[in-house]
Short mmCIF file of C-alpha atoms and ligand atoms in Angstrom, two decimals:
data_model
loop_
_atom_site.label_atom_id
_atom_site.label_comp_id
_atom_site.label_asym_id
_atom_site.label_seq_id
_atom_site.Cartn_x
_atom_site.Cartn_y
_atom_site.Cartn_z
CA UNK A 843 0.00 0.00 0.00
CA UNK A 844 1.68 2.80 -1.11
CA UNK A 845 1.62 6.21 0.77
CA UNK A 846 1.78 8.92 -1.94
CA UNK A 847 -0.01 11.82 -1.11
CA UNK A 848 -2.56 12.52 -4.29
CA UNK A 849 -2.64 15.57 -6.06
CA UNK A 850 -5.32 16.75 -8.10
CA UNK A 851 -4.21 19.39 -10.58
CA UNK A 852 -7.18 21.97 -12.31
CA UNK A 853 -5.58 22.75 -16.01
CA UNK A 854 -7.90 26.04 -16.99
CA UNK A 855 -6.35 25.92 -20.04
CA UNK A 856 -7.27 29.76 -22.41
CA UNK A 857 -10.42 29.95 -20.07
CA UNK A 858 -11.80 32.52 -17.26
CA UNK A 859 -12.18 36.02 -17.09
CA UNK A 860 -10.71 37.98 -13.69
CA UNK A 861 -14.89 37.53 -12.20
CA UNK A 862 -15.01 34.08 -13.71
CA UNK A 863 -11.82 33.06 -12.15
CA UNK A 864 -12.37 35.02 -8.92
CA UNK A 865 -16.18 32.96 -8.41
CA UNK A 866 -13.66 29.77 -9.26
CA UNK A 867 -11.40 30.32 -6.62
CA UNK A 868 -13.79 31.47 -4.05
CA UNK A 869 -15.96 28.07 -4.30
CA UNK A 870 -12.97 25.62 -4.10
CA UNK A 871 -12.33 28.04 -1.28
CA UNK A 872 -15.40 27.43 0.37
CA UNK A 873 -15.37 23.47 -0.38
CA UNK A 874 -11.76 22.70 0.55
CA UNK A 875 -12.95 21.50 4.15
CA UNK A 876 -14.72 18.42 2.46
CA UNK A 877 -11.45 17.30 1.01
CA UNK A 878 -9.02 15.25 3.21
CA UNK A 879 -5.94 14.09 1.58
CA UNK A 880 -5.69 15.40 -1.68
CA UNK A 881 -2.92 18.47 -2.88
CA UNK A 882 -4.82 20.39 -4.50
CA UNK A 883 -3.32 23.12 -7.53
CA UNK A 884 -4.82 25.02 -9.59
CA UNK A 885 -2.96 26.13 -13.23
CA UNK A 886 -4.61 29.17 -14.62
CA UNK A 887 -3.54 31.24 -17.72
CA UNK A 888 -0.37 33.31 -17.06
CA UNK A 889 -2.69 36.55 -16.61
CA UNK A 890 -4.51 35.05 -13.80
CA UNK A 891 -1.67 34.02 -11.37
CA UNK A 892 -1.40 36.82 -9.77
CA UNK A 893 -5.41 36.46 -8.53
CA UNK A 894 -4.86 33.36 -7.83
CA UNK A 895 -2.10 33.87 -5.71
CA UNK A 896 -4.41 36.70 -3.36
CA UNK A 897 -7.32 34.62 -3.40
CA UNK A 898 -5.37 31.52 -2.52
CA UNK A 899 -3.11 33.28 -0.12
CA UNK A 900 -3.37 31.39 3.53
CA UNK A 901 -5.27 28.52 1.75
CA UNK A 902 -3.83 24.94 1.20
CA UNK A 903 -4.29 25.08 -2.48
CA UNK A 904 -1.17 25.60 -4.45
CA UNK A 905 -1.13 26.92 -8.11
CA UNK A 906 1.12 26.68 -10.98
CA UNK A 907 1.77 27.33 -15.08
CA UNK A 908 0.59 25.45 -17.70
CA UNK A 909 3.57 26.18 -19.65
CA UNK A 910 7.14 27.64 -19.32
CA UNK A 911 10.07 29.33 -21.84
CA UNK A 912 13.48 27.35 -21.44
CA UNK A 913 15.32 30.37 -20.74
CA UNK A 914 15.87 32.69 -18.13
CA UNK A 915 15.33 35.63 -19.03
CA UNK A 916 16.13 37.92 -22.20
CA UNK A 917 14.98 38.33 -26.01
CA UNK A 918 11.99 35.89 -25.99
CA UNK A 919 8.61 37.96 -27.05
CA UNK A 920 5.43 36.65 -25.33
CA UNK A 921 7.03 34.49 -23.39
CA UNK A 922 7.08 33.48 -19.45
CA UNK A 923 9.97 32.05 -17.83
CA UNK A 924 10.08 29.87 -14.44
CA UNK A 925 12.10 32.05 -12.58
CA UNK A 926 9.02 34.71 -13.67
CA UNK A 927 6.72 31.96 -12.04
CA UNK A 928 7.99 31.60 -8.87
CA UNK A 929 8.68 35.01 -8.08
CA UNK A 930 4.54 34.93 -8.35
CA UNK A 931 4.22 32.13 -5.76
CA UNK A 932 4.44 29.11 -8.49
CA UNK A 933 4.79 25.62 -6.98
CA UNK A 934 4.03 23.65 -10.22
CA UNK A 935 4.00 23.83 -14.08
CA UNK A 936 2.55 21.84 -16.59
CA UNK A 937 5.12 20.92 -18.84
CA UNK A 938 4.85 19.10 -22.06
CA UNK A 939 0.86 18.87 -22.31
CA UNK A 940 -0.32 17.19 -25.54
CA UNK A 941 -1.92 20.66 -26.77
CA UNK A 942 1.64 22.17 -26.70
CA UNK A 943 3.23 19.32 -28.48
CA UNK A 944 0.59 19.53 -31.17
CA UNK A 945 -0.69 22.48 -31.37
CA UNK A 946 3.03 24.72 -30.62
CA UNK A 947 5.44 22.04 -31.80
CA UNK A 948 7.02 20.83 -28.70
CA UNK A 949 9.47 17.61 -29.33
CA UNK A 950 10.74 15.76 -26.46
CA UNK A 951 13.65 17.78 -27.03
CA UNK A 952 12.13 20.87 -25.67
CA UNK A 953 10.13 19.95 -23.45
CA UNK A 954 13.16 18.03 -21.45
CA UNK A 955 14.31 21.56 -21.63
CA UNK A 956 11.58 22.90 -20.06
CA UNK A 957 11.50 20.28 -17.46
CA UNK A 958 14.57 21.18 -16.57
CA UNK A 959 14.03 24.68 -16.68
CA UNK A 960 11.23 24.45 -14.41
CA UNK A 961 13.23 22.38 -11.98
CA UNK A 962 15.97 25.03 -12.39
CA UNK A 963 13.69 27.29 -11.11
CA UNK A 964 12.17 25.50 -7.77
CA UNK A 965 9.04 24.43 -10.01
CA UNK A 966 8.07 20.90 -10.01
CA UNK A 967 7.15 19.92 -13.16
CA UNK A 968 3.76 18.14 -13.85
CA UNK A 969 5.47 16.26 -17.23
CA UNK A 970 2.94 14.78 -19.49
CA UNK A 971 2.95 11.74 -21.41
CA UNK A 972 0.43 10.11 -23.76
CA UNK A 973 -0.50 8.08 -26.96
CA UNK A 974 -2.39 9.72 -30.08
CA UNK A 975 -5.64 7.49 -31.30
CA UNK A 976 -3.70 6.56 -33.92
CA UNK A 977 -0.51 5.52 -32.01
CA UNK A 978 -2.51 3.44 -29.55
CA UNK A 979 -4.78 1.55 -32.50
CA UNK A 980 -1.12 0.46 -33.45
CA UNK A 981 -0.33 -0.70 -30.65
CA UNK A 982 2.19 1.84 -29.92
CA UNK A 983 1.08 3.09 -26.68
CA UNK A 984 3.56 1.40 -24.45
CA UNK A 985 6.58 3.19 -26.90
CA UNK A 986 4.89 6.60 -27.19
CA UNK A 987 5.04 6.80 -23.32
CA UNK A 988 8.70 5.28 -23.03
CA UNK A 989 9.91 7.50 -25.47
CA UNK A 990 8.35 10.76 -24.21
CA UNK A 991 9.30 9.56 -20.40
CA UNK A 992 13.00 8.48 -21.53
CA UNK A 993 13.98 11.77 -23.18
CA UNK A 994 13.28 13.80 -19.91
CA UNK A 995 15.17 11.11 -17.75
CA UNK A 996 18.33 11.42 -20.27
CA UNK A 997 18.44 14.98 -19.88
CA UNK A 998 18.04 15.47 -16.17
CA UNK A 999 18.79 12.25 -14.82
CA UNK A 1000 16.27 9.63 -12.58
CA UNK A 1001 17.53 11.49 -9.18
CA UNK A 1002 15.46 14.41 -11.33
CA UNK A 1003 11.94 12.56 -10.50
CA UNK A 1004 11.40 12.94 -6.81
CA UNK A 1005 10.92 16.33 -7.54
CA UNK A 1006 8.36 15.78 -10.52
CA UNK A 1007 5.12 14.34 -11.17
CA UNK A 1008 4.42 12.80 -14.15
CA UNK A 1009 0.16 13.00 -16.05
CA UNK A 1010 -0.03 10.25 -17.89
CA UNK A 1011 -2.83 11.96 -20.51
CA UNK A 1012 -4.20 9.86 -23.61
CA UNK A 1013 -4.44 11.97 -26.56
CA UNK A 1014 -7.76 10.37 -27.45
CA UNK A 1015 -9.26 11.21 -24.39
CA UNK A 1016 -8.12 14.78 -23.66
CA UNK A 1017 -11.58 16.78 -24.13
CA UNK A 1018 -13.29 14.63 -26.01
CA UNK A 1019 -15.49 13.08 -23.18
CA UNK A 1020 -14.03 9.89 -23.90
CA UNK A 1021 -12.02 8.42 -21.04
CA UNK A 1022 -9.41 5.44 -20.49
CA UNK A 1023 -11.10 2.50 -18.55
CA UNK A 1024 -9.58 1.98 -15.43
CA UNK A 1025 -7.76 -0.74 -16.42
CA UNK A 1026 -6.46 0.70 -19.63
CA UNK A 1027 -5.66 3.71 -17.07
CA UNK A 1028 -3.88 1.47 -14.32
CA UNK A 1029 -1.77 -0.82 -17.18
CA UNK A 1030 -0.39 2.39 -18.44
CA UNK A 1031 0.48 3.96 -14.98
CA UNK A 1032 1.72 0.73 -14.34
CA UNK A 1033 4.45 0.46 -17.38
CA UNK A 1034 5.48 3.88 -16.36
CA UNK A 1035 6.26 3.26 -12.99
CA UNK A 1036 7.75 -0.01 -13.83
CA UNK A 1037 9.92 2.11 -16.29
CA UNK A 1038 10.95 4.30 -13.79
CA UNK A 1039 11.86 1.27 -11.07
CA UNK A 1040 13.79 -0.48 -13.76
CA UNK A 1041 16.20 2.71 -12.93
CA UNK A 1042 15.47 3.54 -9.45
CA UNK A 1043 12.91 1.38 -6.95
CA UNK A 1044 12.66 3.96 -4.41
CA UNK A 1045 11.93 6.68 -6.99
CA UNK A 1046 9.39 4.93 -8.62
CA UNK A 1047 7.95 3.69 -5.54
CA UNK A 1048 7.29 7.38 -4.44
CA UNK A 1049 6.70 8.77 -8.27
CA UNK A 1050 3.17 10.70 -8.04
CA UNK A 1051 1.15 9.54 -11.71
CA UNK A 1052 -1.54 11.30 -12.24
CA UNK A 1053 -4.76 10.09 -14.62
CA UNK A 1054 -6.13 12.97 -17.29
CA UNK A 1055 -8.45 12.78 -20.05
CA UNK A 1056 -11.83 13.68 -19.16
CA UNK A 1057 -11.55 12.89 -16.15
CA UNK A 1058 -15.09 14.61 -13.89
CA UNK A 1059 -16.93 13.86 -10.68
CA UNK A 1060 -19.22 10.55 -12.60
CA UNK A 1061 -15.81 8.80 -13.08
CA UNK A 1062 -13.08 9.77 -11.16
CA UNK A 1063 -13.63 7.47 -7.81
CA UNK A 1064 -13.09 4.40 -10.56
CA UNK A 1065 -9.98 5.93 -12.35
CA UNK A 1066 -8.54 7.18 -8.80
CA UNK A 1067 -9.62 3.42 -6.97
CA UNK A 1068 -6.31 2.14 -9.82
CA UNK A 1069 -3.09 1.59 -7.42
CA UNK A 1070 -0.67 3.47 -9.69
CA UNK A 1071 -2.97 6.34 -9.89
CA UNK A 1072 -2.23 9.12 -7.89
CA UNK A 1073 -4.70 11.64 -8.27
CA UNK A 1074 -5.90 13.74 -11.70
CA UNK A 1075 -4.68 16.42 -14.20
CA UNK A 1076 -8.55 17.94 -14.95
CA UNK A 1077 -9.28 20.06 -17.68
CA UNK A 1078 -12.75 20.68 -18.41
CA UNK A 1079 -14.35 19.91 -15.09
CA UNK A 1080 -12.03 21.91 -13.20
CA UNK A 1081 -13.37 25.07 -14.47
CA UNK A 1082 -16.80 23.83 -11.78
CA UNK A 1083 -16.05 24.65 -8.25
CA UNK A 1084 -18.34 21.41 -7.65
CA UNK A 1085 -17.47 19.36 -9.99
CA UNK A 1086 -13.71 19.69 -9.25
CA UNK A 1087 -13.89 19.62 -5.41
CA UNK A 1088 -15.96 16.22 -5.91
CA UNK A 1089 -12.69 14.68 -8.10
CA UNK A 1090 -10.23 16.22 -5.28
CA UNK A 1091 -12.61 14.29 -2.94
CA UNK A 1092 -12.35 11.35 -4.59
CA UNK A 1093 -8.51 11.29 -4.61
CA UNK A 1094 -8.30 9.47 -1.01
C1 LIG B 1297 -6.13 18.30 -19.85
O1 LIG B 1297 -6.21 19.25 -20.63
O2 LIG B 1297 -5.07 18.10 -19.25
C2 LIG B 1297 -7.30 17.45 -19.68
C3 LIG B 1297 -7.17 16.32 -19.04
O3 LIG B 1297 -8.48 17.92 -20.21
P1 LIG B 1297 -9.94 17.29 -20.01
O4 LIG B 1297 -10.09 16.93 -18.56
O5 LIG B 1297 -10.88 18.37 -20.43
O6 LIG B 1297 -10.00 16.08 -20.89
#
């Protein structure tokens, strides 16, 4: 029986205005009483961090980036770096979601920078990993997710991962209402953890693996029931007060 602490991880994604986010915050605020063991974090758009860090100030709700720039500091238009993050009370960042691989171009190559980066920084990176439709009808899941996994561990190293957690997020089932069964879920969280041990026991033994892909209140108790599951990366439902404080109930 392991005894990771779950975390539970709201991505907002381009969503919320400052009242939107503000009503948000204030209901997780109001429901955090009914939730016993999860970490709970928040990621809203860059603009928002700064609300989120008064509304959440003397709460136990920690909030992060759903993205990062490599470098430091200097010549980089539009961009945010992790030192920029913490300064705003950061704990996390999303690094390597399947939106920024697709959508922005991001090879394993970058975003081991970024995880790096962000680690550079005093962020703990929330990497994730995850299989196209198309990959997984080939029966390439089980590569997709080595590969992705393997490129970060080459370029910071396995005593990297204690400080990490790792969303292990199906392509397929990232807002499309579709989710992994449990068991597809667990067998996945379960080749990633066994990747990890084939390194470093301990590490892997303490590794938090989160579940996302649709992921809401109707299905998370299943998902989060898995024993290599450690809590959720939520898109979609975390944008509901309700919805999301039922999932971070869930989680333990
Ligand atoms: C996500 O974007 O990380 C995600 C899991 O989205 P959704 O919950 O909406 O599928």
């Amino acid at each position: 029986m392991s005894n990771r602490q779950p975390i539970v991880a709201g991505n907002w994604k381009m969503n919320g205005s400052r009242a939107e986010s503000a009503a948000l915050l204030a209901g997780i605020k109001q429901g955090l009483g009914t939730v016993k063991k999860a970490q709970v974090v928040v990621c809203p758009p860059f603009i928002l961090i700064p609300l989120a860090a008064k509304e959440l100030q003397g709460t136990a709700v920690a909030f992060g980036g759903q993205n990062l720039d490599a470098h430091k500091s200097g010549a980089y238009t539009g961009e945010v770096s992790g030192p920029m993050l913490k300064d705003f009370g950061c704990t996390y960042v999303i690094i390597g979601h399947s939106e920024r691989r697709s959508l922005y171009g991001e090879t394993d190559a970058v975003v081991a920078e970024k995880f790096k980066a962000a680690q550079d920084a005093g962020l703990v990176p929330i990497l994730c990993v995850g299989e196209s439709l198309a990959e997984r009808e080939a029966n390439q899941t089980e590569a997709v997710v080595a590969r992705q996994l393997d490129a970060v561990v080459a370029h910071v190293g396995i005593g990297a991962l204690p400080n990490a957690v790792i969303a292990y997020e199906p392509v397929w089932a990232i807002g499309t209402g579709k989710t992994a069964s449990p068991q597809q879920a667990q067998d996945v969280h379960k080749f990633i953890r066994t990747r990890i041990a084939a390194k470093d026991a301990k590490v892997a033994d303490g590794l938090r693996v989160l579940y996302g892909g649709s992921m809401k209140a109707a299905n998370a108790k299943e998902l989060l029931a898995q024993p290599d599951i450690d809590g959720g990366l939520i898109g979609g439902a975390s944008l509901n007060a309700e919805e999301f404080l039922a999932i971070c109930r869930a989680a333990g």
